[in-house]
CSV table of C-alpha atoms and ligand atoms in Angstrom, one decimal:
chain,number,residue,atom,x,y,z
A,1,MET,CA,57.5,8.7,-46.1
A,2,LEU,CA,60.6,9.0,-48.1
A,3,TYR,CA,61.4,12.6,-47.2
A,4,GLN,CA,61.1,11.7,-43.5
A,5,GLN,CA,63.6,8.9,-44.1
A,6,VAL,CA,65.9,11.3,-45.7
A,7,LEU,CA,65.7,13.8,-42.8
A,8,ASP,CA,66.2,11.0,-40.3
A,9,LEU,CA,69.4,10.1,-42.0
A,10,LEU,CA,70.4,13.7,-42.0
A,11,LYS,CA,69.8,13.9,-38.3
A,12,GLN,CA,72.5,11.3,-37.8
A,13,GLU,CA,75.0,13.3,-39.9
A,14,ILE,CA,74.7,16.7,-38.3
A,15,PRO,CA,74.9,18.0,-34.7
A,16,ALA,CA,71.6,17.7,-32.8
A,17,ASP,CA,71.4,21.5,-32.1
A,18,GLU,CA,71.8,22.3,-35.8
A,19,TYR,CA,69.2,19.9,-36.7
A,20,GLN,CA,66.8,21.3,-34.1
A,21,LYS,CA,67.5,24.9,-35.2
A,22,PHE,CA,67.5,24.6,-39.0
A,23,ILE,CA,66.0,21.3,-40.1
A,24,THR,CA,63.0,20.9,-37.8
A,25,PRO,CA,61.3,24.0,-39.0
A,26,LEU,CA,61.5,22.8,-42.6
A,27,GLN,CA,58.3,21.9,-44.3
A,28,PHE,CA,58.3,19.4,-47.1
A,29,ASP,CA,56.2,20.6,-50.0
A,30,GLU,CA,55.0,17.3,-51.4
A,31,LYS,CA,52.7,18.7,-54.0
A,32,GLN,CA,55.4,20.7,-55.7
A,33,SER,CA,58.2,18.2,-55.4
A,34,SER,CA,59.0,15.4,-57.8
A,35,SER,CA,61.9,12.9,-58.0
A,36,ASP,CA,63.9,15.6,-59.7
A,37,THR,CA,63.2,18.4,-57.4
A,38,LEU,CA,62.6,18.4,-53.7
A,39,LEU,CA,61.1,21.5,-52.3
A,40,PHE,CA,61.4,22.5,-48.7
A,41,LEU,CA,59.8,25.6,-47.2
A,42,VAL,CA,61.3,27.7,-44.4
A,43,PRO,CA,59.2,30.0,-42.3
A,44,ASN,CA,62.1,32.4,-41.7
A,45,LYS,CA,63.2,34.2,-44.9
A,46,LEU,CA,66.6,35.1,-43.5
A,47,LEU,CA,67.6,31.5,-43.2
A,48,VAL,CA,66.8,30.4,-46.7
A,49,ARG,CA,70.2,30.9,-48.1
A,50,TRP,CA,71.9,29.5,-45.1
A,51,ILE,CA,70.0,26.3,-45.2
A,52,GLN,CA,70.4,26.1,-49.0
A,53,THR,CA,74.2,26.4,-48.8
A,54,LYS,CA,74.6,24.2,-45.8
A,55,TYR,CA,72.2,21.4,-46.1
A,56,ALA,CA,70.7,21.2,-49.7
A,57,ASP,CA,73.6,19.1,-51.1
A,58,LYS,CA,73.6,16.8,-48.1
A,59,ILE,CA,69.8,16.2,-48.4
A,60,ALA,CA,70.2,15.6,-52.2
A,61,HIS,CA,73.0,13.0,-51.6
A,62,ILE,CA,71.1,11.2,-48.9
A,63,TYR,CA,68.1,11.1,-51.2
A,64,GLU,CA,70.3,9.8,-54.0
A,65,SER,CA,71.7,7.1,-51.8
A,66,LEU,CA,68.2,5.8,-51.1
A,67,THR,CA,66.7,6.1,-54.6
A,68,ASP,CA,69.6,6.3,-57.1
A,69,LYS,CA,68.1,9.5,-58.4
A,70,ALA,CA,70.0,12.8,-57.9
A,71,PRO,CA,67.4,15.5,-57.2
A,72,THR,CA,67.8,19.2,-56.9
A,73,VAL,CA,67.0,20.4,-53.5
A,74,VAL,CA,65.3,23.7,-53.4
A,75,ILE,CA,64.8,25.7,-50.2
A,76,GLU,CA,62.3,28.5,-50.3
A,77,HIS,CA,60.7,31.0,-48.0
A,78,GLN,CA,57.2,29.8,-47.2
A,79,SER,CA,55.2,32.8,-48.3
A,80,ALA,CA,57.2,33.1,-51.6
A,81,CYS,CA,55.3,30.0,-52.7
A,82,LYS,CA,51.9,31.5,-52.4
A,83,HIS,CA,52.6,32.9,-55.9
A,84,VAL,CA,53.2,29.6,-57.5
A,85,ASN,CA,50.7,28.6,-60.1
A,86,LYS,CA,48.8,25.7,-58.7
A,87,HIS,CA,48.7,23.9,-62.1
A,88,ASP,CA,52.4,24.0,-62.5
A,89,ASN,CA,53.9,21.3,-60.4
A,90,LYS,CA,57.4,22.5,-60.6
A,91,PRO,CA,58.7,24.9,-58.0
A,92,VAL,CA,59.4,28.5,-59.1
A,93,ALA,CA,62.8,28.9,-60.6
A,94,GLN,CA,65.4,29.8,-58.1
A,95,LYS,CA,66.3,33.4,-57.9
A,96,ASN,CA,69.3,34.4,-60.0
A,97,LYS,CA,69.0,31.3,-62.1
A,98,THR,CA,68.0,31.6,-65.7
A,99,PRO,CA,66.1,28.4,-66.4
A,100,SER,CA,67.5,27.8,-69.8
A,101,THR,CA,71.1,27.3,-68.7
A,102,LEU,CA,71.0,27.1,-65.0
A,103,LEU,CA,73.8,29.6,-64.6
A,104,ASN,CA,73.9,31.8,-61.6
A,105,THR,CA,73.8,35.3,-63.0
A,106,SER,CA,75.8,36.7,-60.1
A,107,TYR,CA,78.8,34.4,-61.0
A,108,THR,CA,80.5,36.9,-63.3
A,109,PHE,CA,84.1,38.0,-63.9
A,110,GLU,CA,83.2,41.4,-62.4
A,111,ASN,CA,82.1,39.8,-59.2
A,112,PHE,CA,85.2,37.6,-58.9
A,113,VAL,CA,87.9,39.0,-56.6
A,114,VAL,CA,91.3,38.3,-58.1
A,115,GLY,CA,94.4,37.7,-56.0
A,116,SER,CA,97.6,35.8,-56.4
A,117,SER,CA,95.8,32.6,-55.4
A,118,ASN,CA,93.5,32.6,-58.4
A,119,GLN,CA,95.0,35.0,-60.9
A,120,LEU,CA,96.1,32.5,-63.5
A,121,ALA,CA,92.7,30.7,-63.5
A,122,PHE,CA,90.9,34.0,-63.8
A,123,ALA,CA,93.0,35.2,-66.7
A,124,ALA,CA,92.7,31.9,-68.5
A,125,ALA,CA,88.9,31.8,-67.9
A,126,LYS,CA,88.5,35.3,-69.3
A,127,SER,CA,90.7,34.5,-72.3
A,128,ALA,CA,88.7,31.3,-73.0
A,129,ALA,CA,85.5,33.3,-72.8
A,130,LYS,CA,86.7,36.0,-75.1
A,131,SER,CA,88.4,33.9,-77.7
A,132,PRO,CA,86.8,30.4,-77.5
A,133,GLY,CA,88.6,27.4,-78.9
A,134,GLN,CA,91.9,29.3,-79.4
A,135,GLN,CA,94.7,29.2,-76.9
A,136,TYR,CA,93.3,27.4,-73.9
A,137,ASN,CA,91.4,24.5,-75.1
A,138,PRO,CA,90.4,22.6,-73.1
A,139,LEU,CA,90.7,24.8,-70.1
A,140,PHE,CA,91.0,22.7,-67.0
A,141,ILE,CA,90.4,24.5,-63.6
A,142,TYR,CA,91.2,22.5,-60.5
A,143,GLY,CA,91.5,23.1,-56.8
A,144,GLY,CA,89.9,22.6,-53.4
A,145,SER,CA,86.3,23.1,-52.4
A,146,GLY,CA,84.8,26.5,-52.2
A,147,LEU,CA,87.7,28.3,-53.9
A,148,GLY,CA,85.8,29.6,-56.9
A,149,LYS,CA,85.9,26.9,-59.6
A,150,THR,CA,82.1,26.9,-60.3
A,151,HIS,CA,82.1,30.7,-60.1
A,152,LEU,CA,84.8,31.0,-62.8
A,153,ILE,CA,83.3,28.3,-65.1
A,154,GLN,CA,79.9,29.9,-64.9
A,155,ALA,CA,81.4,33.4,-65.4
A,156,ILE,CA,82.7,32.0,-68.8
A,157,GLY,CA,79.2,30.8,-69.5
A,158,ASN,CA,77.5,34.1,-68.5
A,159,TYR,CA,79.9,36.0,-70.7
A,160,ALA,CA,79.6,33.7,-73.6
A,161,ILE,CA,75.8,33.9,-73.5
A,162,SER,CA,76.0,37.6,-73.5
A,163,GLN,CA,77.9,37.4,-76.7
A,164,GLY,CA,75.3,35.2,-78.3
A,165,PHE,CA,77.1,31.8,-78.1
A,166,VAL,CA,75.4,28.5,-77.4
A,167,VAL,CA,76.5,27.4,-74.0
A,168,ILE,CA,76.0,24.1,-72.2
A,169,TYR,CA,76.8,24.2,-68.5
A,170,THR,CA,76.4,20.9,-66.6
A,171,THR,CA,77.8,19.1,-63.7
A,172,SER,CA,79.3,15.7,-64.5
A,173,GLU,CA,76.6,14.1,-62.5
A,174,GLN,CA,73.9,15.8,-64.6
A,175,PHE,CA,75.8,14.7,-67.7
A,176,LEU,CA,75.9,11.2,-66.4
A,177,ASN,CA,72.1,11.2,-65.6
A,178,ASP,CA,71.3,12.7,-68.9
A,179,PHE,CA,73.4,10.0,-70.7
A,180,LEU,CA,71.7,7.2,-68.8
A,181,TYR,CA,68.3,8.7,-69.5
A,182,HIS,CA,68.9,8.8,-73.3
A,183,VAL,CA,70.4,5.3,-73.3
A,184,ARG,CA,67.3,4.0,-71.5
A,185,ASN,CA,65.0,5.8,-73.9
A,186,GLN,CA,67.1,4.9,-76.9
A,187,THR,CA,67.4,8.5,-77.9
A,188,MET,CA,71.2,8.7,-78.0
A,189,ASP,CA,71.1,10.6,-81.2
A,190,ARG,CA,69.3,13.4,-79.4
A,191,PHE,CA,71.9,13.3,-76.6
A,192,ARG,CA,74.7,13.6,-79.2
A,193,GLN,CA,73.0,16.4,-81.0
A,194,LYS,CA,72.6,18.4,-77.8
A,195,TYR,CA,76.1,18.1,-76.6
A,196,ARG,CA,77.9,18.4,-79.9
A,197,GLN,CA,76.1,21.5,-81.2
A,198,CYS,CA,77.3,24.0,-78.7
A,199,ASP,CA,80.0,26.7,-78.8
A,200,PHE,CA,80.9,26.1,-75.1
A,201,LEU,CA,80.7,22.9,-73.2
A,202,LEU,CA,81.3,23.6,-69.5
A,203,ILE,CA,81.4,20.6,-67.3
A,204,ASP,CA,81.8,21.1,-63.6
A,205,ASP,CA,83.3,18.6,-61.2
A,206,ILE,CA,84.4,16.2,-63.8
A,207,GLN,CA,85.9,14.0,-61.1
A,208,PHE,CA,82.5,12.4,-60.5
A,209,LEU,CA,82.8,10.6,-63.8
A,210,SER,CA,85.4,8.5,-62.2
A,211,ASN,CA,84.9,4.8,-62.9
A,212,LYS,CA,81.8,5.5,-65.1
A,213,GLU,CA,83.3,3.8,-68.2
A,214,GLN,CA,80.4,4.1,-70.5
A,215,THR,CA,79.8,7.8,-69.8
A,216,GLN,CA,83.5,8.4,-70.2
A,217,GLU,CA,83.5,6.7,-73.5
A,218,GLU,CA,80.6,8.9,-74.7
A,219,PHE,CA,82.3,12.0,-73.3
A,220,PHE,CA,85.5,11.1,-75.1
A,221,HIS,CA,83.7,11.2,-78.4
A,222,THR,CA,81.9,14.4,-77.5
A,223,PHE,CA,85.2,15.9,-76.5
A,224,ASN,CA,86.9,15.0,-79.8
A,225,GLU,CA,84.1,16.3,-81.9
A,226,LEU,CA,84.0,19.6,-80.2
A,227,TYR,CA,87.7,19.9,-80.1
A,228,ASN,CA,88.0,19.3,-83.8
A,229,LEU,CA,85.3,21.9,-84.4
A,230,LYS,CA,87.4,24.3,-82.3
A,231,LYS,CA,84.6,24.7,-79.8
A,232,GLN,CA,85.6,25.7,-76.3
A,233,ILE,CA,85.7,23.0,-73.6
A,234,VAL,CA,86.1,24.0,-69.9
A,235,LEU,CA,86.3,21.4,-67.2
A,236,SER,CA,86.7,21.7,-63.4
A,237,SER,CA,87.8,19.2,-60.9
A,238,ASP,CA,89.1,18.9,-57.4
A,239,LYS,CA,92.4,17.6,-58.6
A,240,PRO,CA,94.7,17.9,-61.6
A,241,PRO,CA,93.9,15.4,-64.4
A,242,LYS,CA,96.7,12.9,-63.6
A,243,LYS,CA,95.6,12.6,-60.0
A,244,ILE,CA,92.0,11.8,-60.7
A,245,ALA,CA,91.6,8.1,-60.2
A,246,GLY,CA,89.3,6.0,-62.3
A,247,PHE,CA,89.8,7.9,-65.5
A,248,GLU,CA,90.9,6.5,-68.8
A,249,GLU,CA,94.3,7.7,-69.8
A,250,ARG,CA,93.2,8.9,-73.2
A,251,LEU,CA,90.8,11.3,-71.5
A,252,THR,CA,93.2,12.6,-68.8
A,253,SER,CA,95.9,13.2,-71.4
A,254,ARG,CA,93.4,15.2,-73.4
A,255,PHE,CA,92.6,17.3,-70.4
A,256,GLU,CA,96.2,18.4,-70.4
A,257,TRP,CA,96.2,19.5,-74.1
A,258,GLY,CA,95.2,23.0,-73.3
A,259,LEU,CA,95.8,24.8,-70.1
A,260,MET,CA,95.6,23.6,-66.5
A,261,ALA,CA,95.1,26.3,-64.0
A,262,ASP,CA,94.7,25.9,-60.3
A,263,VAL,CA,92.8,27.9,-57.7
A,264,GLN,CA,94.6,28.1,-54.4
A,265,PRO,CA,93.3,29.1,-50.9
A,266,PRO,CA,93.1,32.9,-50.8
A,267,GLY,CA,95.6,34.9,-48.8
A,268,LEU,CA,94.4,37.1,-46.0
A,269,GLU,CA,94.1,40.2,-48.2
A,270,THR,CA,92.1,38.4,-50.9
A,271,LYS,CA,89.9,36.9,-48.2
A,272,ILE,CA,89.1,40.3,-46.9
A,273,SER,CA,88.4,41.7,-50.3
A,274,ILE,CA,86.1,38.8,-51.0
A,275,ILE,CA,84.2,39.4,-47.8
A,276,LYS,CA,83.8,43.0,-48.6
A,277,LYS,CA,82.6,42.2,-52.1
A,278,LYS,CA,80.0,39.8,-50.7
A,279,CYS,CA,78.8,42.3,-48.2
A,280,GLU,CA,78.4,44.9,-50.8
A,281,MET,CA,76.5,42.6,-53.1
A,282,ASP,CA,74.2,41.5,-50.3
A,283,ASN,CA,73.8,44.9,-48.7
A,284,ILE,CA,75.3,43.8,-45.4
A,285,TYR,CA,77.3,46.2,-43.4
A,286,LEU,CA,80.2,44.8,-41.4
A,287,ASP,CA,82.9,46.9,-39.9
A,288,ASP,CA,86.6,46.3,-40.4
A,289,GLU,CA,87.1,44.6,-37.1
A,290,VAL,CA,84.4,42.1,-37.8
A,291,ILE,CA,85.6,41.5,-41.3
A,292,HIS,CA,89.1,40.8,-40.0
A,293,TYR,CA,87.7,38.5,-37.4
A,294,ILE,CA,85.9,36.4,-40.0
A,295,SER,CA,88.8,36.3,-42.3
A,296,ILE,CA,91.2,35.1,-39.6
A,297,HIS,CA,88.9,32.6,-37.9
A,298,MET,CA,87.1,31.0,-40.8
A,299,GLU,CA,88.8,28.4,-43.0
A,300,ASP,CA,89.6,29.2,-46.6
A,301,ASN,CA,86.4,27.8,-48.1
A,302,ILE,CA,84.7,30.9,-49.5
A,303,ARG,CA,81.4,29.1,-49.6
A,304,GLU,CA,81.5,28.7,-45.8
A,305,ILE,CA,82.7,32.2,-45.3
A,306,GLU,CA,79.7,33.4,-47.3
A,307,SER,CA,77.2,31.4,-45.4
A,308,ALA,CA,78.8,32.6,-42.1
A,309,ILE,CA,78.2,36.2,-43.2
A,310,ILE,CA,74.6,35.4,-44.1
A,311,TYR,CA,74.2,33.6,-40.8
A,312,LEU,CA,75.6,36.5,-38.9
A,313,ASN,CA,73.4,39.0,-40.7
A,314,ALA,CA,70.3,36.8,-40.2
A,315,HIS,CA,70.9,36.6,-36.5
A,316,ALA,CA,71.5,40.3,-36.2
A,317,ASN,CA,68.2,41.0,-38.1
A,318,LEU,CA,66.2,38.5,-36.1
A,319,LEU,CA,67.4,40.0,-32.8
A,320,SER,CA,67.5,43.6,-34.1
A,321,ARG,CA,71.1,43.8,-33.0
A,322,LYS,CA,74.1,45.7,-34.5
A,323,ILE,CA,76.9,43.5,-35.7
A,324,THR,CA,79.6,44.4,-33.2
A,325,ILE,CA,82.7,42.4,-32.7
A,326,ASP,CA,81.3,41.0,-29.5
A,327,PHE,CA,78.0,40.0,-31.2
A,328,ALA,CA,80.0,38.4,-34.1
A,329,THR,CA,82.2,36.3,-31.8
A,330,GLU,CA,79.2,35.2,-29.9
A,331,VAL,CA,77.1,34.2,-32.9
A,332,MET,CA,80.0,32.6,-34.8
A,333,LYS,CA,81.5,30.6,-32.0
A,334,ASP,CA,79.7,27.4,-33.2
A,335,LEU,CA,80.9,27.9,-36.7
A,336,ILE,CA,84.6,28.3,-35.8
A,337,LYS,CA,84.9,26.1,-32.8
A,338,ASP,CA,86.6,23.3,-34.8
A,339,ARG,CA,89.3,25.6,-35.9
A,340,ALA,CA,92.4,24.8,-34.1
A,341,VAL,CA,94.1,28.1,-34.1
A,342,ASP,CA,94.6,28.1,-30.3
A,343,ILE,CA,96.3,31.4,-30.0
A,344,THR,CA,97.1,32.3,-26.4
A,345,LEU,CA,97.7,35.7,-24.8
A,346,ASP,CA,101.4,34.8,-24.4
A,347,ASP,CA,101.7,34.2,-28.2
A,348,ILE,CA,100.3,37.6,-28.8
A,349,ILE,CA,102.7,39.3,-26.3
A,350,ARG,CA,105.7,37.4,-27.6
A,351,VAL,CA,105.1,38.5,-31.2
A,352,ILE,CA,104.4,42.1,-30.3
A,353,ALA,CA,107.4,42.3,-28.0
A,354,HIS,CA,109.7,40.9,-30.6
A,355,GLU,CA,108.4,43.0,-33.5
A,356,LEU,CA,108.2,46.3,-31.6
A,357,ASN,CA,111.4,45.6,-29.6
A,358,ILE,CA,109.8,46.0,-26.2
A,359,LYS,CA,110.2,43.7,-23.2
A,360,PRO,CA,107.2,41.4,-22.6
A,361,SER,CA,107.2,42.3,-19.0
A,362,ASP,CA,107.0,46.0,-19.9
A,363,ILE,CA,103.9,45.4,-22.0
A,364,LYS,CA,102.2,43.9,-19.0
A,365,SER,CA,103.4,46.5,-16.6
A,366,ARG,CA,101.9,49.9,-15.7
A,367,LYS,CA,104.7,51.8,-17.4
A,368,ARG,CA,103.4,54.9,-19.2
A,369,SER,CA,106.0,55.7,-21.8
A,370,GLN,CA,104.4,56.2,-25.3
A,371,PRO,CA,105.8,53.1,-27.1
A,372,ILE,CA,104.9,50.9,-24.2
A,373,VAL,CA,101.4,52.2,-23.9
A,374,GLU,CA,100.9,51.7,-27.6
A,375,ALA,CA,102.3,48.2,-27.6
A,376,ARG,CA,100.0,47.4,-24.7
A,377,ARG,CA,97.0,48.8,-26.5
A,378,ILE,CA,97.8,46.8,-29.6
A,379,GLY,CA,98.1,43.8,-27.4
A,380,ILE,CA,94.7,44.3,-25.8
A,381,TYR,CA,93.1,44.9,-29.2
A,382,LEU,CA,94.7,41.8,-30.7
A,383,ALA,CA,93.8,39.7,-27.7
A,384,LYS,CA,90.2,40.8,-28.0
A,385,THR,CA,90.1,39.9,-31.6
A,386,LEU,CA,92.2,36.7,-31.7
A,387,THR,CA,91.2,35.1,-28.4
A,388,PRO,CA,87.5,35.7,-28.1
A,389,GLU,CA,87.2,33.3,-25.2
A,390,ASN,CA,88.9,35.8,-22.9
A,391,LYS,CA,86.5,38.2,-21.2
A,392,MET,CA,87.3,41.9,-20.6
A,393,LYS,CA,88.1,41.2,-17.0
A,394,ASP,CA,90.5,38.4,-18.0
A,395,LEU,CA,92.3,40.8,-20.3
A,396,ALA,CA,92.5,43.5,-17.6
A,397,GLU,CA,94.1,41.1,-15.3
A,398,PHE,CA,96.5,39.8,-17.8
A,399,PHE,CA,97.7,43.2,-19.0
A,400,GLY,CA,97.9,44.5,-15.4
A,401,LEU,CA,95.1,47.0,-15.8
A,402,LYS,CA,92.7,48.2,-13.0
A,403,ASP,CA,89.5,46.7,-14.4
A,404,HIS,CA,87.5,46.1,-17.6
A,405,THR,CA,86.8,49.8,-18.1
A,406,ALA,CA,90.5,50.3,-18.7
A,407,VAL,CA,90.3,47.6,-21.4
A,408,SER,CA,87.3,49.3,-23.0
A,409,HIS,CA,89.2,52.6,-23.0
A,410,ALA,CA,92.2,51.0,-24.7
A,411,MET,CA,89.9,49.4,-27.3
A,412,LYS,CA,88.3,52.8,-28.0
A,413,LYS,CA,91.7,54.5,-28.4
A,414,ILE,CA,92.9,51.8,-30.8
A,415,ASN,CA,89.7,51.8,-32.8
A,416,GLU,CA,90.0,55.6,-33.3
A,417,LEU,CA,93.6,55.2,-34.4
A,418,LEU,CA,92.7,52.4,-36.8
A,419,LYS,CA,90.1,54.6,-38.4
A,420,THR,CA,92.3,57.7,-38.8
A,421,ASP,CA,95.9,56.5,-39.1
A,422,GLU,CA,96.5,54.3,-42.2
A,423,ASN,CA,100.1,53.5,-41.2
A,424,PHE,CA,99.1,52.4,-37.8
A,425,LYS,CA,96.4,50.2,-39.2
A,426,ILE,CA,99.0,48.5,-41.5
A,427,LYS,CA,101.3,48.0,-38.6
A,428,VAL,CA,98.5,46.3,-36.6
A,429,GLU,CA,97.4,44.1,-39.5
A,430,ALA,CA,101.0,43.0,-40.0
A,431,LEU,CA,101.3,42.1,-36.3
A,432,LYS,CA,98.0,40.2,-36.5
A,433,SER,CA,99.0,38.1,-39.5
A,434,LYS,CA,102.4,37.4,-37.9
A,435,ILE,CA,100.7,36.0,-34.8
A,436,THR,CA,98.2,33.9,-36.8
A,437,SER,CA,100.7,32.6,-39.3
A,438,ALA,CA,103.3,31.8,-36.6
A,439,LYS,CA,100.6,29.8,-35.0
A,440,SER,CA,99.4,28.0,-38.0
A,441,ILE,CA,102.9,27.0,-39.0
A,442,SER,CA,103.7,25.6,-35.6
A,443,GLY,CA,100.3,23.9,-35.6
A,444,GLU,CA,101.1,22.2,-38.9
A,445,LYS,CA,104.4,20.9,-37.7
A,446,LYS,CA,102.8,19.0,-34.8
B,1,LIG,P1,84.1,25.6,-55.9
B,1,LIG,O1,83.3,25.3,-57.2
B,1,LIG,O2,85.5,25.8,-56.2
B,1,LIG,O3,83.8,24.6,-54.8
B,1,LIG,P2,82.5,28.0,-55.9
B,1,LIG,O4,82.8,28.6,-57.2
B,1,LIG,O5,81.2,27.4,-55.8
B,1,LIG,O6,83.6,27.0,-55.4
B,1,LIG,O7,82.7,29.2,-54.8
B,1,LIG,C1,82.0,29.2,-53.6
B,1,LIG,C2,81.4,30.5,-53.3
B,1,LIG,O8,82.5,31.4,-53.1
B,1,LIG,C3,80.7,31.1,-54.5
B,1,LIG,O9,79.6,31.8,-54.0
B,1,LIG,C4,81.6,32.1,-55.1
B,1,LIG,O10,81.0,33.2,-55.6
B,1,LIG,C5,82.5,32.5,-54.0
B,1,LIG,N1,83.9,32.8,-54.4
B,1,LIG,C6,84.9,31.9,-54.5
B,1,LIG,N2,86.0,32.6,-54.9
B,1,LIG,C7,85.7,33.8,-55.1
B,1,LIG,C8,86.4,35.0,-55.5
B,1,LIG,N3,87.7,35.0,-55.8
B,1,LIG,N4,85.7,36.2,-55.6
B,1,LIG,C9,84.4,36.2,-55.3
B,1,LIG,N5,83.7,35.2,-54.8
B,1,LIG,C10,84.3,34.0,-54.7
B,2,LIG,MG1,82.0,23.8,-57.6
């Protein structure tokens, strides 16, 4: 069976334990699937989004490599499908997606966290949405994966729809498939009518049109027509126009006519705000310590950070556990193991000693003067957060304390202070980012 073949190939791509945990329980719903849509059912509701984010695209790509058809892979909770009308052989529309435009309704400007890394792209997107076809046409948004390009481009779409405009949002792959479909059926006039009679044409991930000459040719004419009519065109890509290979020059130069805005990896503060926003939207409670832990240890890809939060929450729910920092480090260790931060206890002491002007040996001593006690407590706290591999008793030994209860005591004191003393909190955060950034800079130089 084809789907089994797809899963077998997936098995070779991902770690065996992941396959066992997440893919084995999937049930393929043959009745409701078609070559456009593959529907998989998950027994556990909490894992639906996790599996969707992590594996749906992979499954779709493998399927495409076998059949040349790019399907949409839908993951749903098993019991949700009881409500599907038996005569309708399409799966129920995904939550949050309005079928007519395929826009995710939660991708709005309000839900987008703005920081210096994405401020220009955000402002330009908003301006294009509010005054289409004026200043920023085309608007070209580019940057790495998971940094908010699709969110922004769809926010433009959601806003424009709310203002009554006709919006087409499509990925370049869908555009390509649509084009081929109409060529095959000799209905190109319908294709042209569709794409040239909109107020907003939003094409996501335009880089995938690379080397598709015929489709580029057609897109070139669509572009010109819409541009002349002063309709808003918004494109996204992983690279700036000039750097995308396999594109005709007359197209890439047009991409530069309006405004090019990049999205950069978010800084620590922005990352933290994004995590808070996502938790608020999904009704997940994480305390500051856990949020900090995630923001420091996960890479900059927000999509991955989001799925990590969902994963963490799913585990906590399944096991009826509270999400403490210990629980989070334990659950997330598989997700962050590839990250080569490699902070050591000595790194932590070195930075604290330098910044607070205290001798490293004093921090590790039993001296009881106030500044030293404070530096030691901060050290213990940061060691616990930044080097999760160290157990309480290791920390006790390293910091010259009697036993692990002394470490717990120090942690408790610090957590109280962090809650009540804003200045202290800022100081600790600053030390933390000094330690991690010192480490990532020295890591890059290697
Ligand atoms: P890209 O298209 O650049 O690969 P996406 O737009 O799909 O990235 O973003 C991945 C996920 O991260 C989405 O769920 C999106 O909502 C979220 N995200 C990215 N940047 C932000 C941000 N600045 N504020 C809120 N959510 C964000
Ligand atoms: Mg995207």
